[in-house]
CSV table of C-alpha atoms and ligand atoms in Angstrom, one decimal:
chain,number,residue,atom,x,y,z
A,1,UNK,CA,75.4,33.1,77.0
A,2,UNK,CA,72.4,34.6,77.1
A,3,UNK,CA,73.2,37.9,76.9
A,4,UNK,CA,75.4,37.1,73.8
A,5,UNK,CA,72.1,35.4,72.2
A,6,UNK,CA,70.6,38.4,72.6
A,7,UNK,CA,72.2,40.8,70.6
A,8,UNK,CA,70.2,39.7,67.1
A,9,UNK,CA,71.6,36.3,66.4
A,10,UNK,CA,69.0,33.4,66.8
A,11,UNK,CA,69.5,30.3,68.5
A,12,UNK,CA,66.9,27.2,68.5
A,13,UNK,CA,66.8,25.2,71.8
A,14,UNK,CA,69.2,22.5,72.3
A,15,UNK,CA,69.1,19.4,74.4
A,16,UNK,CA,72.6,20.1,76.0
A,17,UNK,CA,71.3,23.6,77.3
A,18,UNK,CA,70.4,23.4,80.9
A,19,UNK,CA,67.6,24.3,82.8
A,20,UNK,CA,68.3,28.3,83.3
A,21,UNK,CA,68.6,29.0,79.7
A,22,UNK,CA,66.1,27.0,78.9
A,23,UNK,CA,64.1,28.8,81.2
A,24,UNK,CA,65.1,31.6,80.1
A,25,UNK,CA,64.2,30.7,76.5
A,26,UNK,CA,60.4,30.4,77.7
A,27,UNK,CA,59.9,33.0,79.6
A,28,UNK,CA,61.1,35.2,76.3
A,29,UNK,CA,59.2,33.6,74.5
A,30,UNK,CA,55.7,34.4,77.0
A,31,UNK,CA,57.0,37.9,77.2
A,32,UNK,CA,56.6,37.9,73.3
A,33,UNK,CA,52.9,36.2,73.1
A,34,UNK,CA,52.4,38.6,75.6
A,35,UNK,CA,52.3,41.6,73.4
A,36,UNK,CA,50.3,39.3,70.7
A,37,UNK,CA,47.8,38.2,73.6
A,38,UNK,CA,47.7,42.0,74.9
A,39,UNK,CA,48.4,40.8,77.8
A,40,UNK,CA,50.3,44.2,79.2
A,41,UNK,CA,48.1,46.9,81.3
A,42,UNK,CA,48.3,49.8,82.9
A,43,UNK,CA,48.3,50.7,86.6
A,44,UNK,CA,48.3,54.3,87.6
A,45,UNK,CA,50.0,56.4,91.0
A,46,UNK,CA,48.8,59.5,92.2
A,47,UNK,CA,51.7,62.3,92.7
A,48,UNK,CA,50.5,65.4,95.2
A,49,UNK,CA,51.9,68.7,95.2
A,50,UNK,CA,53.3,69.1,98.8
A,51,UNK,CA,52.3,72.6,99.3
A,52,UNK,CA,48.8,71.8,98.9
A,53,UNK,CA,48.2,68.0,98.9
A,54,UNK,CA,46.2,68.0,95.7
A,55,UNK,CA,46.7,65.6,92.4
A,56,UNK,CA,49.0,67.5,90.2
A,57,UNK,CA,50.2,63.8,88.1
A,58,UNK,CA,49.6,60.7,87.2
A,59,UNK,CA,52.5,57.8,86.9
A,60,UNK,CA,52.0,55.3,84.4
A,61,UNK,CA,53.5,51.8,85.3
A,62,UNK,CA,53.4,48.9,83.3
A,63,UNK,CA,52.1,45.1,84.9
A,64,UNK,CA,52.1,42.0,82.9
A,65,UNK,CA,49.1,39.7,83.8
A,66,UNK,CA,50.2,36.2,83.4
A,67,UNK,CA,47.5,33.8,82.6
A,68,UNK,CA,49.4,31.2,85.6
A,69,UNK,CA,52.2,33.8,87.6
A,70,UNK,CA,49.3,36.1,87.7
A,71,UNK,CA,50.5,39.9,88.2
A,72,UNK,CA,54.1,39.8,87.1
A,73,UNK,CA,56.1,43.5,88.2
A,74,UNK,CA,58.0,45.5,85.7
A,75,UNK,CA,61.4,44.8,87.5
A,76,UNK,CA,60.8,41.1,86.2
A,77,UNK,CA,60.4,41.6,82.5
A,78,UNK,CA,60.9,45.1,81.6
A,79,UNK,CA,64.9,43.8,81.9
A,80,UNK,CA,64.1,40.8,79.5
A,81,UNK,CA,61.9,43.1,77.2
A,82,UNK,CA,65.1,45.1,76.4
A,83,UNK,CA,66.8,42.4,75.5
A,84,UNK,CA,65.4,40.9,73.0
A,85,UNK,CA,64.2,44.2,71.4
A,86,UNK,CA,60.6,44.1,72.5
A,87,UNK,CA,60.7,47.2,74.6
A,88,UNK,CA,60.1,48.9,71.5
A,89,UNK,CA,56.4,47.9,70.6
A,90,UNK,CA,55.8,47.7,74.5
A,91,UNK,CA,56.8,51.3,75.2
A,92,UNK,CA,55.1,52.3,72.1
A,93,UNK,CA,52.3,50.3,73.4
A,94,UNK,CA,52.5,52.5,77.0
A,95,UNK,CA,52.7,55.6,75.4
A,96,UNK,CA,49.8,55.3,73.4
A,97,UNK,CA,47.6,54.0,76.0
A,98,UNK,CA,48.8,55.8,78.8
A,99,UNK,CA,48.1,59.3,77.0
A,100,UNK,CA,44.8,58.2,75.7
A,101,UNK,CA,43.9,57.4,79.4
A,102,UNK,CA,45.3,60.6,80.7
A,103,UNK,CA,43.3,62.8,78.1
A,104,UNK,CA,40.0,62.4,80.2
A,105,UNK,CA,41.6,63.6,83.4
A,106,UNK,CA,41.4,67.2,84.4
A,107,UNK,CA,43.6,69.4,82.1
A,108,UNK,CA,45.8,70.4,85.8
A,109,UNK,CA,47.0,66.5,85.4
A,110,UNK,CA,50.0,65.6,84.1
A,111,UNK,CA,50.7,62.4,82.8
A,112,UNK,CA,54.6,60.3,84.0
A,113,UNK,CA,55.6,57.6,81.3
A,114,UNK,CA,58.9,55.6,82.1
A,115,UNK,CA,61.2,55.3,78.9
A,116,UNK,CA,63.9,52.9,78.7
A,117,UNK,CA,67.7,53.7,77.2
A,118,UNK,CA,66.6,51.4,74.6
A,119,UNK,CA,63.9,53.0,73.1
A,120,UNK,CA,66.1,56.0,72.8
A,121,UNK,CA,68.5,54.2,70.2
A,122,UNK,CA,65.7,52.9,68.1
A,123,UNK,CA,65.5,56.1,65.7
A,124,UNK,CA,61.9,56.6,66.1
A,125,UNK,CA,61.3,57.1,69.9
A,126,UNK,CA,60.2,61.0,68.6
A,127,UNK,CA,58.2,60.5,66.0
A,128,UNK,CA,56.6,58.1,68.3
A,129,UNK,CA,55.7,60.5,71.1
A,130,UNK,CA,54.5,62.3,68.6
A,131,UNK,CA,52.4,60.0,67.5
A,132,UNK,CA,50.9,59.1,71.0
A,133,UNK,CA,50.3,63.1,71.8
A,134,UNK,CA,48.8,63.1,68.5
A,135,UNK,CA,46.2,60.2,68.9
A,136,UNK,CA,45.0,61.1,72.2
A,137,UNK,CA,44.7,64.9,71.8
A,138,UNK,CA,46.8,65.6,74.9
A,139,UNK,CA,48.8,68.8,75.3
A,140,UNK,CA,52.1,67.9,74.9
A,141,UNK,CA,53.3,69.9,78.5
A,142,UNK,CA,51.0,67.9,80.2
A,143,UNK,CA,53.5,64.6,79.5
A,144,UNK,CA,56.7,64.1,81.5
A,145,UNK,CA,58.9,61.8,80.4
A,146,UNK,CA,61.0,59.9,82.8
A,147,UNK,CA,64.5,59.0,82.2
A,148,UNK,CA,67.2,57.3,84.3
A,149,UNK,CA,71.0,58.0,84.2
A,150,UNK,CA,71.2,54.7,82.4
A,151,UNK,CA,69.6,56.4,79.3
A,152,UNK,CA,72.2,59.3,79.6
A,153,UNK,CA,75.0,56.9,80.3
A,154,UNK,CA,75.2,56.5,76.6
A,155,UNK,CA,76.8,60.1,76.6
A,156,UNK,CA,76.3,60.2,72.1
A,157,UNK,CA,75.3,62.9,70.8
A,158,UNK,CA,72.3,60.7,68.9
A,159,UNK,CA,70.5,60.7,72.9
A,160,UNK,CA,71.3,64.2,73.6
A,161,UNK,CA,69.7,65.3,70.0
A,162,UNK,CA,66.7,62.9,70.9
A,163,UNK,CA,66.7,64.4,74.4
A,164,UNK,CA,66.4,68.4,72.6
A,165,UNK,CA,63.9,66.5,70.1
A,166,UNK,CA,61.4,66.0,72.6
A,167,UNK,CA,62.1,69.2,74.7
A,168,UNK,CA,61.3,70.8,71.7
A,169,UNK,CA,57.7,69.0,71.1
A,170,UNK,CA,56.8,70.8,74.4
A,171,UNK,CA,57.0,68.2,77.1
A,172,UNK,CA,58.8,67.8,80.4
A,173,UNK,CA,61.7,65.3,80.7
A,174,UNK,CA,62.7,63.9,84.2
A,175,UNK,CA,65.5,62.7,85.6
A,176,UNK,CA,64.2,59.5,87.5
A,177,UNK,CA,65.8,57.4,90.0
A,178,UNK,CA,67.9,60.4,91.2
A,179,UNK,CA,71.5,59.2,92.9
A,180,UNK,CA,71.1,55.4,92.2
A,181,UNK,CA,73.6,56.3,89.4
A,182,UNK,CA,77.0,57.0,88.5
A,183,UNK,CA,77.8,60.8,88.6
A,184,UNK,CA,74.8,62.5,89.1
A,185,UNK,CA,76.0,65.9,88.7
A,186,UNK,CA,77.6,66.0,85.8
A,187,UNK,CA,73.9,64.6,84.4
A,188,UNK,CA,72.4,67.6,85.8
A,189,UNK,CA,74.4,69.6,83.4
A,190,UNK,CA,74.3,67.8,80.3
A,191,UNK,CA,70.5,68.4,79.8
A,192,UNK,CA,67.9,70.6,80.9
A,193,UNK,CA,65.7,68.5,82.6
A,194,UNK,CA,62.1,69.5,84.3
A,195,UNK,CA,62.4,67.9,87.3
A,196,UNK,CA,64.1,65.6,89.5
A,197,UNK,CA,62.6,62.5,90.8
A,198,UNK,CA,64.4,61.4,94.3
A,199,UNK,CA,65.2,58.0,94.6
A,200,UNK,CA,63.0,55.6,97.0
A,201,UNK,CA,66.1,54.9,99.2
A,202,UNK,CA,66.9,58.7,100.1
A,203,UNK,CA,63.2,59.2,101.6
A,204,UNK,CA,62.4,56.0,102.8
A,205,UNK,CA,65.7,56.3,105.6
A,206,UNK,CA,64.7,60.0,105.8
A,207,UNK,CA,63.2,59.8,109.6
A,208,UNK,CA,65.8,57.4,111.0
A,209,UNK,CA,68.7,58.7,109.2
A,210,UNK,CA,70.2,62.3,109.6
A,211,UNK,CA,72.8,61.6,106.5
A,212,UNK,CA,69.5,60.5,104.1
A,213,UNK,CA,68.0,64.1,105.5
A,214,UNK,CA,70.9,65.7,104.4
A,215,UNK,CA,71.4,64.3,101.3
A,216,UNK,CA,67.3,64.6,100.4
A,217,UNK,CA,68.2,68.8,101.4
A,218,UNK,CA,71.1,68.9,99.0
A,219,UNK,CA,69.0,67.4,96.1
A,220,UNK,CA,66.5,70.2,96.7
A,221,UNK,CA,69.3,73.1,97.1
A,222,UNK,CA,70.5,72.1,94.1
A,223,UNK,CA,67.4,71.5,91.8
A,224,UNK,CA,65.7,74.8,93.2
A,225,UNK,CA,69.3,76.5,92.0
A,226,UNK,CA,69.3,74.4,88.5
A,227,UNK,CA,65.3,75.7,88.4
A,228,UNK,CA,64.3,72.3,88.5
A,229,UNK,CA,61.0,70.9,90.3
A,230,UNK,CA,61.6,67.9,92.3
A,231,UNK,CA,59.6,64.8,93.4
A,232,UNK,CA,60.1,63.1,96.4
A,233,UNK,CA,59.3,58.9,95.6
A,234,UNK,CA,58.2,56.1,97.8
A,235,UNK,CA,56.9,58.4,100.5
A,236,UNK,CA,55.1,56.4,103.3
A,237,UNK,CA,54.5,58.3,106.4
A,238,UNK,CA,53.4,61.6,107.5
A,239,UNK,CA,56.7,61.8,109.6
A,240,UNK,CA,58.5,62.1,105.6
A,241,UNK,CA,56.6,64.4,104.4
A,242,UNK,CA,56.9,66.7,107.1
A,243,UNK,CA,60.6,66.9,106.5
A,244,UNK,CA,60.1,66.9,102.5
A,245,UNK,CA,58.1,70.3,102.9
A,246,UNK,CA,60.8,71.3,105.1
A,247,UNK,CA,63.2,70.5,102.7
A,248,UNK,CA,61.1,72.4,99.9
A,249,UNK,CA,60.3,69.0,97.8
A,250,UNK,CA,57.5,70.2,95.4
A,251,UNK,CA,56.0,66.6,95.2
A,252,UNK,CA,55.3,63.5,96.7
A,253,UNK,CA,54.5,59.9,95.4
A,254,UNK,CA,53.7,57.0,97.4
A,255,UNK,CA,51.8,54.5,99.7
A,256,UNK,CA,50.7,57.2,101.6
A,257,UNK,CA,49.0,58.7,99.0
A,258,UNK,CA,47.7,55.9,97.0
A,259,UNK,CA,49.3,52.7,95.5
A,260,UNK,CA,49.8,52.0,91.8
A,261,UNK,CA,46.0,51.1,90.2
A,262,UNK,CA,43.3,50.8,87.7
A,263,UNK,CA,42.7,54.6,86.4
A,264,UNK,CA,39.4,53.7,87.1
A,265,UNK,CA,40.2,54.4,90.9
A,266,UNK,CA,41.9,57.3,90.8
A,267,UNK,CA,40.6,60.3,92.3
A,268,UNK,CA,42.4,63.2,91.4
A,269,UNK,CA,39.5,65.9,92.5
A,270,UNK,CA,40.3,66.3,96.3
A,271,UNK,CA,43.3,66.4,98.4
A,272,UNK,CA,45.2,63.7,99.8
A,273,UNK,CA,46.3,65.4,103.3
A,274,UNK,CA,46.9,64.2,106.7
A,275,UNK,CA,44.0,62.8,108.4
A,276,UNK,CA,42.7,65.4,111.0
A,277,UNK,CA,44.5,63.6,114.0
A,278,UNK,CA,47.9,64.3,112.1
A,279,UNK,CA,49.6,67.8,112.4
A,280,UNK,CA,52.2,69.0,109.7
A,281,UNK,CA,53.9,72.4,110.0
A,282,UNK,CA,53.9,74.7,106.4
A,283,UNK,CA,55.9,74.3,103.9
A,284,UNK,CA,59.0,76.2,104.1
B,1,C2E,P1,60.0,53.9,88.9
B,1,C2E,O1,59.8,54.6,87.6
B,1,C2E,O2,61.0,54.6,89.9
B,1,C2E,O3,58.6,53.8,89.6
B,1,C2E,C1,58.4,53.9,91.0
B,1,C2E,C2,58.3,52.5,91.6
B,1,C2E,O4,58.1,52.6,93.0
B,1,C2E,C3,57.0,51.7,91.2
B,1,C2E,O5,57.4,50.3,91.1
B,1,C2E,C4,56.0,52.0,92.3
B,1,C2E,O6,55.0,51.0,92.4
B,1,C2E,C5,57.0,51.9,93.5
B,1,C2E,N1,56.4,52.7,94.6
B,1,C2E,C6,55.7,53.8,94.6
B,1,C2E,N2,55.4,54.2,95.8
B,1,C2E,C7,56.0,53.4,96.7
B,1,C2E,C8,56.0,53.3,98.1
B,1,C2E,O7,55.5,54.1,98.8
B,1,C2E,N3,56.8,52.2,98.6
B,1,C2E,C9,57.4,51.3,97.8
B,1,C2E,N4,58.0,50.3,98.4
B,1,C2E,N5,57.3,51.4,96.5
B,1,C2E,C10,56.6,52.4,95.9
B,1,C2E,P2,57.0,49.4,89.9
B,1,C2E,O8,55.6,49.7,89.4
B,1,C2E,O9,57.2,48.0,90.4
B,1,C2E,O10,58.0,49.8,88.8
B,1,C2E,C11,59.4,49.5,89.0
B,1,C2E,C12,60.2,50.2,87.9
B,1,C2E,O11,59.9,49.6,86.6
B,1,C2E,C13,59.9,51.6,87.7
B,1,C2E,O12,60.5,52.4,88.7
B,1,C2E,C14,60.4,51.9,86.3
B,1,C2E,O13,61.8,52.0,86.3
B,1,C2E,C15,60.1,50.5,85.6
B,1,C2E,N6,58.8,50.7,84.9
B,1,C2E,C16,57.6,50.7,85.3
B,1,C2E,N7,56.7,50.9,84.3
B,1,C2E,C17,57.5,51.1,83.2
B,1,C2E,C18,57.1,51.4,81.8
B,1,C2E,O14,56.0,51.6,81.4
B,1,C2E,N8,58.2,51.5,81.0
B,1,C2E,C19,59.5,51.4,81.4
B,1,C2E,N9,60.5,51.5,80.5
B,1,C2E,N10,59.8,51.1,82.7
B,1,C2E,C20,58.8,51.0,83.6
B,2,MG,MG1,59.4,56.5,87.1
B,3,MG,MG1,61.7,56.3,90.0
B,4,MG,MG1,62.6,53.6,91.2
């Protein structure tokens, strides 16, 4: 029922609906006061280049502070916002805020934003990064915009134009989430992407598991073949990143190097290695 109510069509609240679409109702309802009340922000995760361990990114990710839930995740809303349509102002919203923030950083930092499929069939997403790269003065190949096989899923030409749109403005697109999805390979070839994010899943079995090792190896085979960077996400322990480098990841994101904050806390000027009582071999 819901879903159906939220392709455009309005529907008032009705004594006969029960409590879960009712609920439902309300919480859209927040969710849109919430872009009127500003109340979205901003949290930011570190990403290190394995070979060194220094700051080479920055990952945007988006937190709704609820004047009674408190700190509500994206997983919770981000769902609903795409729904009823108001991923559009929101992701606008990110990318404009998220560039401005990443403008003061050193010019070696490159800025992640998450897009959803949505925004990519609402006929402006370019025009829109354009705008935000604009504004904020950032150099457009210091942006990386992360995708999901979800947006490629819609396998129109309309995404693979706004895909080669965006390419062409100068900045990186990722493929996010990489092997959650439905026929990863063929995704591979359909666009050139920048780099390949690995999903949470592969690296966080990547110790106990020998077939998450060999999977993790076969991503890398392949992206260093395709020319592709890759990033390794969810990384906890020294223990993974010893068998990333081995694996030839490029780069790391995770607990172990910092958890999603304030920009304010960042520090993105020294390296984010093993303590000295931990020993990692080279990189291959
Ligand atoms: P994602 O893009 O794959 O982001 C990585 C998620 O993994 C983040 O969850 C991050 O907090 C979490 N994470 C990072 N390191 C670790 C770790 O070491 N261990 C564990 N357990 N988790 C780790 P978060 O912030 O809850 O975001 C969840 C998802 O929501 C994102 O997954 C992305 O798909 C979506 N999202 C977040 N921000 C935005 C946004 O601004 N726009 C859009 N469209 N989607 C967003
Ligand atoms: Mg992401
Ligand atoms: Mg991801
Ligand atoms: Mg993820």
């Amino acid at each position: 029922r819901a879903k159906a109510d939220g392709r455009g069509c309005f529907r008032f609240f009705e004594p006969e609906m029960d409590a879960d679409v009712r609920q439902q109702r309300e919480f859209e309802f927040q969710l849109r006061e919430a872009m009127v009340r500003q109340e979205f922000e901003l949290h930011f995760q570190p990403i290190v280049e394995l070979a060194t361990f220094r700051p080479c990114a920055v990952e945007a990710l988006v937190r709704w502070r609820h004047p009674e839930r408190g700190l509500v995740p994206p997983d919770k809303f981000i769902p609903v916002a795409e729904e009823i349509g108001l991923i559009i102002p929101l992701g606008e919203w990110i990318l404009d805020a998220a560039c401005r923030v990443a403008a003061a950083w050193p010019s070696h930092i490159r800025l992640a934003v998450n897009l959803s499929a949505v925004q990519f069939r609402s006929g402006n997403l370019v025009e829109v990064v354009r705008g935000a790269i604009a504004a904020s003065g950032l150099t457009p190949n210091r942006l990386e915009l992360e995708i999901t096989e979800s947006v490629l899923l819609q396998k129109d030409q309309g995404t693979l134009a706004v895909l080669h749109e965006l390419a062409a403005l100068g900045v990186h697109i990722v493929l996010d989430d990489f092997g959650t999805g439905y026929s990863s390979l063929s995704y591979l070839q359909l666009f050139p992407f920048s780099k390949i994010k690995i999903d949470r899943s592969f690296v966080s079995e990547l110790s106990s598991r020998s077939d998450c090792a060999a999977i993790v190896c076969t991503v890398m085979n392949l992206a260093k073949a395709l020319d592709m960077t890759t990033t390794a996400e969810g990384v906890e322990t020294w223990d993974q990143v010893a068998l990333l480098r081995a694996a030839g990841c490029s780069e790391a994101q995770g607990w172990l190097f910092g958890r999603p904050g304030f920009a304010s806390a960042l520090s993105l000027d020294r390296a984010l290695g093993p303590p000295p009582d931990v020993s990692i071999a080279a990189p291959s």
